[in-house]
Coordinates of C-alpha atoms and ligand atoms in Angstrom, one line a residue:
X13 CA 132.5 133.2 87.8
X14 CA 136.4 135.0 87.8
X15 CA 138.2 131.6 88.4
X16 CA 140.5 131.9 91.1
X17 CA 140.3 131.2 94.9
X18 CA 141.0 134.3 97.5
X19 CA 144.3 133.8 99.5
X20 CA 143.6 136.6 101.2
X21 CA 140.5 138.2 102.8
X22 CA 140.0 141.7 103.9
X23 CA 137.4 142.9 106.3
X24 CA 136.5 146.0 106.7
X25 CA 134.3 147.1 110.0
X26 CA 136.4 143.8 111.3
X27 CA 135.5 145.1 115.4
X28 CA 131.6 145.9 114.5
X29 CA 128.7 143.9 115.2
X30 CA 128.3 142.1 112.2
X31 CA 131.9 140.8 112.2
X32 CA 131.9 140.1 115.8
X33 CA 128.2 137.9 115.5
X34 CA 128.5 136.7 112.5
X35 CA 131.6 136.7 109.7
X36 CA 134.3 135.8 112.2
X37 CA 132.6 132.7 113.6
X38 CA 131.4 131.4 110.4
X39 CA 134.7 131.6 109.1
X40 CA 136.2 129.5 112.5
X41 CA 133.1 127.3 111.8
X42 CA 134.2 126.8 108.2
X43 CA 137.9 126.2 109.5
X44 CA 137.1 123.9 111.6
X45 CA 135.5 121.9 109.2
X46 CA 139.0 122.0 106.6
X47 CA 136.5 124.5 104.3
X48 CA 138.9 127.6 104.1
X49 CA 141.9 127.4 101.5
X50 CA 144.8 126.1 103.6
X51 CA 147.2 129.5 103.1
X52 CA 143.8 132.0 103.8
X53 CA 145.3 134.7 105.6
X54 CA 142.1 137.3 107.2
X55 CA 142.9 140.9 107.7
X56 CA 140.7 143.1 109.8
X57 CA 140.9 147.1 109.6
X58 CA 139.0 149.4 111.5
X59 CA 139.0 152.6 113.6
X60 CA 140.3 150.9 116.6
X61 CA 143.6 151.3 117.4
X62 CA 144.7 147.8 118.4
X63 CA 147.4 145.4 116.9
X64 CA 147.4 141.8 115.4
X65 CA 147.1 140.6 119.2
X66 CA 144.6 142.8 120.2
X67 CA 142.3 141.4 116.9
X68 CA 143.0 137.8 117.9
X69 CA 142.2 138.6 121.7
X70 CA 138.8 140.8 119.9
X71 CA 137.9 137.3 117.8
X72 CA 138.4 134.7 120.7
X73 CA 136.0 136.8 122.4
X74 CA 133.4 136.8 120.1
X75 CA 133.7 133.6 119.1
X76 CA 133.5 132.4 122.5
X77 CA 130.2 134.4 122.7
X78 CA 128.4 133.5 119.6
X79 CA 129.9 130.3 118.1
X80 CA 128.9 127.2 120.0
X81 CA 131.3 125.1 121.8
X82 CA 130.9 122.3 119.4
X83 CA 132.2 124.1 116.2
X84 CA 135.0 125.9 117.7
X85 CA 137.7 122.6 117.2
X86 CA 140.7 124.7 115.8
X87 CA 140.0 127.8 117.1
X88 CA 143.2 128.3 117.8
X89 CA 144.8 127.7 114.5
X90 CA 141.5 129.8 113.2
X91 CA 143.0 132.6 115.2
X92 CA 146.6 132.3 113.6
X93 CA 145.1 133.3 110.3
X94 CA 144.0 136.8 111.9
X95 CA 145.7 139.8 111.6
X96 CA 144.8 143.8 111.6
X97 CA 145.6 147.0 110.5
X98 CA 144.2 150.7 111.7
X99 CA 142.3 152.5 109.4
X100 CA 140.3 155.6 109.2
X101 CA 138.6 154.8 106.0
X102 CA 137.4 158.4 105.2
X103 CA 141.2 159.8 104.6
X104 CA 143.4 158.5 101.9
X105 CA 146.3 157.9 104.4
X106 CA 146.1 155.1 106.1
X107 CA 145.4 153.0 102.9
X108 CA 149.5 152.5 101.8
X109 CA 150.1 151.0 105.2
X110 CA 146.8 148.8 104.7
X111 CA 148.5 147.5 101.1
X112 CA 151.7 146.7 102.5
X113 CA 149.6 144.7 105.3
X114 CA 147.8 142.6 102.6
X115 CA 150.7 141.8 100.4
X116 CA 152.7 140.6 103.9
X117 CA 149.4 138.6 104.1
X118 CA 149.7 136.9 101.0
X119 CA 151.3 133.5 100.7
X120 CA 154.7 134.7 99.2
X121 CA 154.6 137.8 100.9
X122 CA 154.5 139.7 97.3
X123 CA 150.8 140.0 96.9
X124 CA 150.8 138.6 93.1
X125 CA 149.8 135.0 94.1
X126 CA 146.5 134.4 95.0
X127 CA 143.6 137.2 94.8
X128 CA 141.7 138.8 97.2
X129 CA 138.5 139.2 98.7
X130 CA 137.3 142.3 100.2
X131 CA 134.2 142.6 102.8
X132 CA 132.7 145.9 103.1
X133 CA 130.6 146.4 106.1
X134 CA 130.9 149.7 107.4
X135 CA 128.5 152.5 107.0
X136 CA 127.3 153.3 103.4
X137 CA 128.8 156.8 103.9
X138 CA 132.4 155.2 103.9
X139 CA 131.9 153.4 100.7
X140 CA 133.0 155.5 98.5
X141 CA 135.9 156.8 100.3
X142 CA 136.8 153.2 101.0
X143 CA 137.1 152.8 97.1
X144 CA 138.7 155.9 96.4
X145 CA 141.6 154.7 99.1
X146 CA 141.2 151.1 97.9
X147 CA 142.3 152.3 94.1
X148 CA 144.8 154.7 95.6
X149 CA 146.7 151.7 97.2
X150 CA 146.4 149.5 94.0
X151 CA 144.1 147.2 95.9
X152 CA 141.1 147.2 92.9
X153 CA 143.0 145.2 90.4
X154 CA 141.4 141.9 88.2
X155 CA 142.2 139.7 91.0
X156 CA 140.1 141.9 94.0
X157 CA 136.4 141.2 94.5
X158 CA 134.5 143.4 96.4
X159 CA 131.4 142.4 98.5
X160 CA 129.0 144.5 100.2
X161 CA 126.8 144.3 103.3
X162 CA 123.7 145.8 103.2
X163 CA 122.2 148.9 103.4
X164 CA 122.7 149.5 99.9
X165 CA 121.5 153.1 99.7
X166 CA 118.2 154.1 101.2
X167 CA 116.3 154.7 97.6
X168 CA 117.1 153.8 94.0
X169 CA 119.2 156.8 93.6
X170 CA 121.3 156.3 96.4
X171 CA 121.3 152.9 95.6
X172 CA 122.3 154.1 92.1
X173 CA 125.4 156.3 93.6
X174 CA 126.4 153.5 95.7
X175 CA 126.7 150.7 92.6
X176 CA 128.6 153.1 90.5
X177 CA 131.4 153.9 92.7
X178 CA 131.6 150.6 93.0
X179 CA 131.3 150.1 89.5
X180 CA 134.2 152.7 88.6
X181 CA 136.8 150.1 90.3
X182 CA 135.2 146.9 89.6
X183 CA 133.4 144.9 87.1
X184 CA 129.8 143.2 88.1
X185 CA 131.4 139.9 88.0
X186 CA 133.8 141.1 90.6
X187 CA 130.9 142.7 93.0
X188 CA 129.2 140.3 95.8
X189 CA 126.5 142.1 97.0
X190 CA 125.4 139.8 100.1
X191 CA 121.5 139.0 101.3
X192 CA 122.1 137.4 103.7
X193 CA 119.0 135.0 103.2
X194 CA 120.5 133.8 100.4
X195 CA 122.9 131.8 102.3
X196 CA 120.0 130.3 104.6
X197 CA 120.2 126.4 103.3
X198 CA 116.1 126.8 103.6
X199 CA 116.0 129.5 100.9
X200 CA 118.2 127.3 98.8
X201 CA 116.0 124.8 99.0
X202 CA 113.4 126.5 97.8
X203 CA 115.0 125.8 94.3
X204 CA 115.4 122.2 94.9
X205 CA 112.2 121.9 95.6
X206 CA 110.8 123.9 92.5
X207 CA 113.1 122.9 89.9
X208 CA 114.2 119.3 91.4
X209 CA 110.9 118.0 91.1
X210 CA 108.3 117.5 88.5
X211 CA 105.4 117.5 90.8
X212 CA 105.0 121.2 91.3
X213 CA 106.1 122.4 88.0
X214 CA 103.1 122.2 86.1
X215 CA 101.1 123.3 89.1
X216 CA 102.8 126.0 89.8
X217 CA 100.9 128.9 88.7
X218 CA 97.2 130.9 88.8
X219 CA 95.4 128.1 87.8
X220 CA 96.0 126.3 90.7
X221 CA 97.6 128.4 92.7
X222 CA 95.3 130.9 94.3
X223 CA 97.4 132.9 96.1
X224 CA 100.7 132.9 98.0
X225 CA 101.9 134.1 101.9
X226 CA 105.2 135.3 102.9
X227 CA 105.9 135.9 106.4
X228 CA 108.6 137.4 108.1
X229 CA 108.5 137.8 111.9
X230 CA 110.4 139.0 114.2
X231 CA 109.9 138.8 117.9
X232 CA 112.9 141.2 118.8
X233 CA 112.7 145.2 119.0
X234 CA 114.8 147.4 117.8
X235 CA 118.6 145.6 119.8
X236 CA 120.1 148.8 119.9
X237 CA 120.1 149.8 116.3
X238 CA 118.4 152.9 117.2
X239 CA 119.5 155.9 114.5
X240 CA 119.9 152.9 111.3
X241 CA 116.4 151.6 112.1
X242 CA 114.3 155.0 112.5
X243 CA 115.7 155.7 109.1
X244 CA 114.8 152.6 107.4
X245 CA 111.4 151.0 108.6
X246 CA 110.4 147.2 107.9
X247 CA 110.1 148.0 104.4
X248 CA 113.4 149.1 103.5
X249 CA 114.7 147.2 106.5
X250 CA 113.6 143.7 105.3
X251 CA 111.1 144.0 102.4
X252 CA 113.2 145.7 99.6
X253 CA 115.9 143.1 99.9
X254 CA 114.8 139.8 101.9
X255 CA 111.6 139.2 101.6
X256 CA 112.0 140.6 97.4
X257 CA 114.7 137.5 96.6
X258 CA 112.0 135.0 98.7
X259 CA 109.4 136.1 96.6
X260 CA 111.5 136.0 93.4
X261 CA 112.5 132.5 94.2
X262 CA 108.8 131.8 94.5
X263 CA 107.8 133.3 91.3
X264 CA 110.6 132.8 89.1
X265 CA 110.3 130.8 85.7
X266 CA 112.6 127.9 85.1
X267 CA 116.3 128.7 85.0
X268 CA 118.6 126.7 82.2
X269 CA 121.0 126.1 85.0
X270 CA 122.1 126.2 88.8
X271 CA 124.5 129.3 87.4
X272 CA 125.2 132.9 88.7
X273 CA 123.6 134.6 85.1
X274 CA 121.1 131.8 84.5
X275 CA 119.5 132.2 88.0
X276 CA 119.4 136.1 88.3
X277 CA 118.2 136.4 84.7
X278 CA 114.8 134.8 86.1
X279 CA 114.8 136.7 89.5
X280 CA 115.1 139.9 87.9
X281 CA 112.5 138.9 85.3
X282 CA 110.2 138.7 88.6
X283 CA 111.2 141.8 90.2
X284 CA 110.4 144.2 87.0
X285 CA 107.2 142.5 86.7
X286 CA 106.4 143.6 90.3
X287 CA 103.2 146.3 90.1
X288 CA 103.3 149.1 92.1
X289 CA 100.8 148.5 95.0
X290 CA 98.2 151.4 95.6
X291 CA 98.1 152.6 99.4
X292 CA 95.2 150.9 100.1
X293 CA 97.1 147.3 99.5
X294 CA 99.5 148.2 102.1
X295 CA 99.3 148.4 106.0
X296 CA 101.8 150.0 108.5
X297 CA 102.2 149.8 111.9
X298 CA 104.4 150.8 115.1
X299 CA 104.4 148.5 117.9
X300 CA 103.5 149.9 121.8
X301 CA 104.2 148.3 124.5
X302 CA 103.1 144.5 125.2
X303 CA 104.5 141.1 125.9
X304 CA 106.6 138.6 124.1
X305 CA 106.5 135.2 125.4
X306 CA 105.1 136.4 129.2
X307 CA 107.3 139.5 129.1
X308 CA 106.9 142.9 129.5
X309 CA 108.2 145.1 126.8
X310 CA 108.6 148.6 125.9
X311 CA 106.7 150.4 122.9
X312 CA 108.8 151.9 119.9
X313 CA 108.6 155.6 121.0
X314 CA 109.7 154.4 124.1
X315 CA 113.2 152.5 122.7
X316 CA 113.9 154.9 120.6
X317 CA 113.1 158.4 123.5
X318 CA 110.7 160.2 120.7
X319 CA 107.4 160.0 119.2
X320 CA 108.4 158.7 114.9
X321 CA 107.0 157.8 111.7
X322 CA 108.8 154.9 111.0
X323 CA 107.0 151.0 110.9
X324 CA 108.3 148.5 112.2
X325 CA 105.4 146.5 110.2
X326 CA 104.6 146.1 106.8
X327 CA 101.5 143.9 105.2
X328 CA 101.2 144.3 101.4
X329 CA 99.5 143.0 98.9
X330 CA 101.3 142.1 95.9
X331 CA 100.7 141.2 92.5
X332 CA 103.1 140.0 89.9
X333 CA 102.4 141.0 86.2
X334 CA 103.1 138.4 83.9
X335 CA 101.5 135.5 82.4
X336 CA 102.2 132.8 84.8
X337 CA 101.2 135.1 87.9
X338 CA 98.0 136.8 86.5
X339 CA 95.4 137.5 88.8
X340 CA 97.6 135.5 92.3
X341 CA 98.2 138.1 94.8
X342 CA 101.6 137.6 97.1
X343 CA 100.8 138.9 100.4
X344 CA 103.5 140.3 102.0
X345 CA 103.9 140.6 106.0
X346 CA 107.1 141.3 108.2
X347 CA 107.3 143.0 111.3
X348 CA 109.6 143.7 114.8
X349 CA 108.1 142.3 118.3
X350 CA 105.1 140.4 116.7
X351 CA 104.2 137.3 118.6
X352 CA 106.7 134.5 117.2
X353 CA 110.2 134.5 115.1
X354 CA 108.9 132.8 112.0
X355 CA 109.5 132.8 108.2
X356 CA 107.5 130.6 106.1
X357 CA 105.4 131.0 102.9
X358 CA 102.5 129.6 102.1
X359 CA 101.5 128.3 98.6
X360 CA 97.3 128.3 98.9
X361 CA 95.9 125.9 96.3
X362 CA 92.5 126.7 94.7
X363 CA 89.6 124.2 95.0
X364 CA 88.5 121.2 93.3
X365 CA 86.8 122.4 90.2
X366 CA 84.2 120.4 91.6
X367 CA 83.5 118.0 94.8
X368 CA 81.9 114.8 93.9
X369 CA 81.4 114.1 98.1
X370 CA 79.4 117.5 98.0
X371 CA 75.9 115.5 98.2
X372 CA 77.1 113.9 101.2
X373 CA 77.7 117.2 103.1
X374 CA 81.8 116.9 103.6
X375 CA 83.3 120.0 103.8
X376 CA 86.5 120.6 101.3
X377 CA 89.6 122.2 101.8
X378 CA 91.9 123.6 99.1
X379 CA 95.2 122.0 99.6
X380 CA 98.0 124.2 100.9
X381 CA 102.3 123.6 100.7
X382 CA 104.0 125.7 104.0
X383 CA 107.5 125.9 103.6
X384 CA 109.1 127.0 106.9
X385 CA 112.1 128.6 106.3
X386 CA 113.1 129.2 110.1
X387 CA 113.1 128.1 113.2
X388 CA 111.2 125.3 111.5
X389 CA 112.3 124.3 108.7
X390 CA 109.5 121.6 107.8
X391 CA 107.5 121.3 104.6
X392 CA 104.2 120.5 105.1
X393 CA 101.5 119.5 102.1
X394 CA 97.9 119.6 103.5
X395 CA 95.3 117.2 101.9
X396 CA 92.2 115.7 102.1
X397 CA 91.5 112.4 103.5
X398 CA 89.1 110.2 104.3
X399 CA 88.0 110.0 108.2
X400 CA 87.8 106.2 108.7
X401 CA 84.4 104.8 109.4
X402 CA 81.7 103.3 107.9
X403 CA 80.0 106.5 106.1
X404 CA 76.5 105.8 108.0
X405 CA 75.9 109.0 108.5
X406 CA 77.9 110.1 104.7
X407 CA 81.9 110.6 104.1
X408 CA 83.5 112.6 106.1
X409 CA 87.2 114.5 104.8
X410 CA 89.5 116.0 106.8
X411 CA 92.9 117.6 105.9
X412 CA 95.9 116.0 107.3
X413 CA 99.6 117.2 106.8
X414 CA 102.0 115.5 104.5
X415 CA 105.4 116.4 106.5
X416 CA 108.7 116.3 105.8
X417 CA 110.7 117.3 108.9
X418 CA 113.9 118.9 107.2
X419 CA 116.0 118.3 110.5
X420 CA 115.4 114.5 110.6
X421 CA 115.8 113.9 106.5
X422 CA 119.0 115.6 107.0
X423 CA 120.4 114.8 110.5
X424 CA 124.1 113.7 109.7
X425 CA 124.4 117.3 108.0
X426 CA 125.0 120.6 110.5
X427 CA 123.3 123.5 110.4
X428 CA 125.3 126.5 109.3
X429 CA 125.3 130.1 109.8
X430 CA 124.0 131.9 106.6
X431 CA 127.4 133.4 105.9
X432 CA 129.0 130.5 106.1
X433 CA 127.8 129.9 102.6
X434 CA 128.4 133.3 101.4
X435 CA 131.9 133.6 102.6
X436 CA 132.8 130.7 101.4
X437 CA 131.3 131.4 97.1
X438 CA 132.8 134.6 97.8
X439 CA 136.1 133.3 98.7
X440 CA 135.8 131.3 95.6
X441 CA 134.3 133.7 93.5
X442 CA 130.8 131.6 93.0
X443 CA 128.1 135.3 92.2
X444 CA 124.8 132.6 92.3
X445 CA 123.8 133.6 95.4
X446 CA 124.8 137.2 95.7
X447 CA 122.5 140.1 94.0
X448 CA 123.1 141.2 90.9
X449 CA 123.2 145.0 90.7
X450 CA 119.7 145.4 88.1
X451 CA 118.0 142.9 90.9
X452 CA 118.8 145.7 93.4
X453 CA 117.8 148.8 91.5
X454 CA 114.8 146.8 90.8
X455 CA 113.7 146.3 94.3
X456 CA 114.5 149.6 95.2
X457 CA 112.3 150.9 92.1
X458 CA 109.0 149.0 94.1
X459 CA 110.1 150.2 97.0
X460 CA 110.2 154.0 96.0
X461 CA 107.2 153.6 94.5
X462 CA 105.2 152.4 97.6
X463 CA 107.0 155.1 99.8
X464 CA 106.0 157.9 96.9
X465 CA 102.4 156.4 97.3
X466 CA 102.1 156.6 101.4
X467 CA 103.4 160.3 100.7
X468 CA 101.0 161.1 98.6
X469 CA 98.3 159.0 101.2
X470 CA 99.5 160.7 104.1
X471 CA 100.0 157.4 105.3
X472 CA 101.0 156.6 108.8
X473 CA 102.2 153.7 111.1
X474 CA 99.1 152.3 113.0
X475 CA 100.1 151.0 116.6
X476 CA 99.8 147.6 117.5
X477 CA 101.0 146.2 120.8
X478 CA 103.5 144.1 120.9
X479 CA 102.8 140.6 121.1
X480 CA 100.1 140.7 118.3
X481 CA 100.3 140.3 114.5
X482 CA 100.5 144.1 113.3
X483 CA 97.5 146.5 113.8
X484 CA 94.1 144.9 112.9
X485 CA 94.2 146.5 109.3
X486 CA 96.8 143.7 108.5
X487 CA 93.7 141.4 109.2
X488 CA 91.2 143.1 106.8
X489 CA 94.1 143.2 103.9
X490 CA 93.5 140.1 103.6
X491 CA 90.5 139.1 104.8
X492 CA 88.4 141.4 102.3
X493 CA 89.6 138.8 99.9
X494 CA 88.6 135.9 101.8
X495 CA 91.9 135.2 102.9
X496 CA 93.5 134.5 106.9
X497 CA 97.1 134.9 107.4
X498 CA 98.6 131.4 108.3
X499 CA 99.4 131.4 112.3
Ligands
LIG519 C1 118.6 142.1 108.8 C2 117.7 143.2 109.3 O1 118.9 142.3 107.4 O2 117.9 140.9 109.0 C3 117.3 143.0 110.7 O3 118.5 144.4 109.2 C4 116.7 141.7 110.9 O4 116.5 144.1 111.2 C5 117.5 140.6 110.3 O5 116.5 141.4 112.3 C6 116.8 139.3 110.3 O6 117.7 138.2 109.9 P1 117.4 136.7 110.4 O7 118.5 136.0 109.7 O8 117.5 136.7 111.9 O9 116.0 136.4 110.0

């Protein structure tokens, strides 16, 4: 952790979507709650010719839109903070004028108080230009951090070439490479709940554990991100980074500590010990047109005008190679206009070595832990329990949940927007929940090697219409081991 607290805080791609939906109104939600260091000045830069009143006019705007009413107290004093410059990132010349901006910025107008914090989300092609003109204008210096929206490269080489111009002007502990799920409270928790307890500890491995569920689902299409999606696909769009850190959460051992080293030590542990998956362990689809929720909606060829290879569903069957993990497989399922939003994994207990109420003819059930991660954020232990009676005809089990409503247990605390969290560590330099440039390379490493395996397969998307869970072949993944997805 470099110890000192951002005065200043550069955003770059400060018009685009993610600004606009996201960073801008979680830092006016953070405001309004006294969160932000009092003197934080924000500087936007972009294409758009506009000046510091046309950004404030830009952020009321979108924080009318996507912030609700209730967490916008301030906003006005939020908007103060805001100011912008005009830059075309890919030349070097704008970049002077853009250092002269952020000292101004700075509490004492020289630049050599505080630090600052620098957000990168524009398109991967301006990175390195961005650092080139960054270093230029003596903006990369021990008291700069840099963090970076995803995509992070396409492949682990590209990945590679991305992390080493960054590399060339800043140190690791200076890099803040966001997942956004990270900052979801309910991914957090995960943690507390493995490593704040002693309960699941000991039972948390393959011989109890019989296998373990990770769902990501999405009921939305492709919103207009036509030309990134069709190059990525569910697997480099959600698996390689998202649904990786969930299941390295899952799977990690023990960290010493609730640090930044201690904790990515572990995950990274995970994510080498990750085995390639042969074709056959994987399912892709493409969704056609269906209905969500009673409407109508188009197929993927249709969105995007053209026929493509691309999935927008992934099922795969994982297996982590180490001791505690021998023999558990982590099925893996995410996928665009399926019939729910969900995220949850499921923890599937194995059986009672043996069932003393056999002789009486009730049925068992292996116990199960569903943690929802969103919209519901419950977690819900099933067991077995007694159906009241008086047993004249033998006992009779049946599972019933043990629940913990998140929501209620927590009701005096509000629910924040994922980057609320993430701005905030990065404002004061806190890497725990930011990836760590090995944890990358080593998701993209699984990830090439799946693609270089549906190469080699010929594999295609299957269609499924929207509305359902993926193409039938997602069923049989599973099922050939005896397994149902959780719905
Ligand atoms: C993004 C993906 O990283 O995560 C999107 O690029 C996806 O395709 C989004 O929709 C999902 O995030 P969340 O927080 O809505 O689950």
């Amino acid at each position: 952790m470099t110890d000192f607290a951002a005065d200043r805080l550069l955003l770059f791609g400060a018009t685009g979507d993610l600004s606009r939906r996201k960073l801008l109104p979680s830092l006016c939600a953070l405001d309004a709650d006294g969160l932000l260091p009092e003197k934080l000045a924000i500087i936007g830069t972009a294409r758009s010719d506009m000046d510091d009143a046309g950004f404030r006019d830009m952020a009321r705007a979108a924080l009318e839109e996507f912030l609700p009413a209730q967490r916008r107290g301030g906003m006005a004093t939020f908007l103060n903070r805001l100011s912008y410059q005009k830059l075309d990132a890919s030349t070097i010349d704008g970049f002077d004028a853009l250092a002269e901006k952020v000292k101004a910025a700075g509490e004492s107008g020289t630049g050599d108080d505080g630090g600052l914090a620098i957000f990168l989300s524009t398109a991967p092609s301006l990175f390195g230009p961005t650092i080139a003109g960054l270093e230029h204008a003596g903006l990369t210096g021990e008291r700069v951090r840099m963090c970076l929206e995803k995509p992070l490269g396409t492949d682990l080489a590209s990945s590679a070439e991305i992390n080493d111009a960054v590399a060339a002007a800043f140190s690791e502990d200076r890099i803040f490479r966001i997942d956004h799920y990270l900052g979801k409270e309910t991914v957090q928790n995960l943690l507390a709940l493995r490593f704040a307890n002693i309960l699941f500890e000991p039972i948390w491995n393959s011989n109890i554990i019989e296998h373990v569920q990770i769902t990501v689902a999405e009921t939305v299409g492709l919103e207009g991100r036509v030309a990134f999606y069709d190059d990525a696909g569910a697997l480099r769009d959600m698996v390689q980074n998202h649904m990786l850190q969930l299941l390295a959460l899952v799977a990690m051992e023990p960290p010493t500590s609730f640090d930044a080293t201690a904790v990515r030590d572990e995950k990274v542990k995970v994510l080498r010990a990750l085995r390639p998956p042969m074709a056959s362990e994987t399912v892709t689809g493409q969704y056609r047109a269906g209905a969500i929720n009673g409407e109508s909606v188009p197929g993927y060829d249709e969105e995007l005008g053209k026929p493509s290879n691309t999935e927008t569903f992934a099922a795969i069957k994982a297996h982590v190679d180490n001791w505690r993990w021998k023999g558990v497989p982590f099925y893996l399922r995410t996928g665009k206009r399926l019939p729910e939003r969900v995220t949850e994994i499921l923890i599937q207990f194995r059986c009672v070595p043996h069932s003393i109420f056999e002789g009486s003819g009730a049925g068992l059930q292996p116990n199960s832990l569903l943690i929802g991660i969103q919209p519901d954020e419950d977690i819900t232990l099933s067991l077995m329990a007694k159906v009241p009676g008086l047993d004249e005809d033998g006992v009779r089990l049946r599972e019933v949940p043990l629940q913990i409503k998140m929501p209620d247990a927590f009701v005096e605390q509000n629910r924040r927007i994922a980057y609320e969290r993430l701005l905030l560590d990065l404002i004061k330099g806190d890497q725990t929940l930011f990836v760590r440039r090995d944890e990358v390379e080593a998701q993209w490493e699984w990830v090439d090697a799946i693609r270089a395996e549906w190469e080699e397969h010929s594999v295609t998307p299957k269609t499924y219409s929207a509305g359902n869970w993926g193409p039938t072949a997602a069923i049989a993944l599973t099922e050939r081991d005896g397994v149902s997805w959780h719905e």
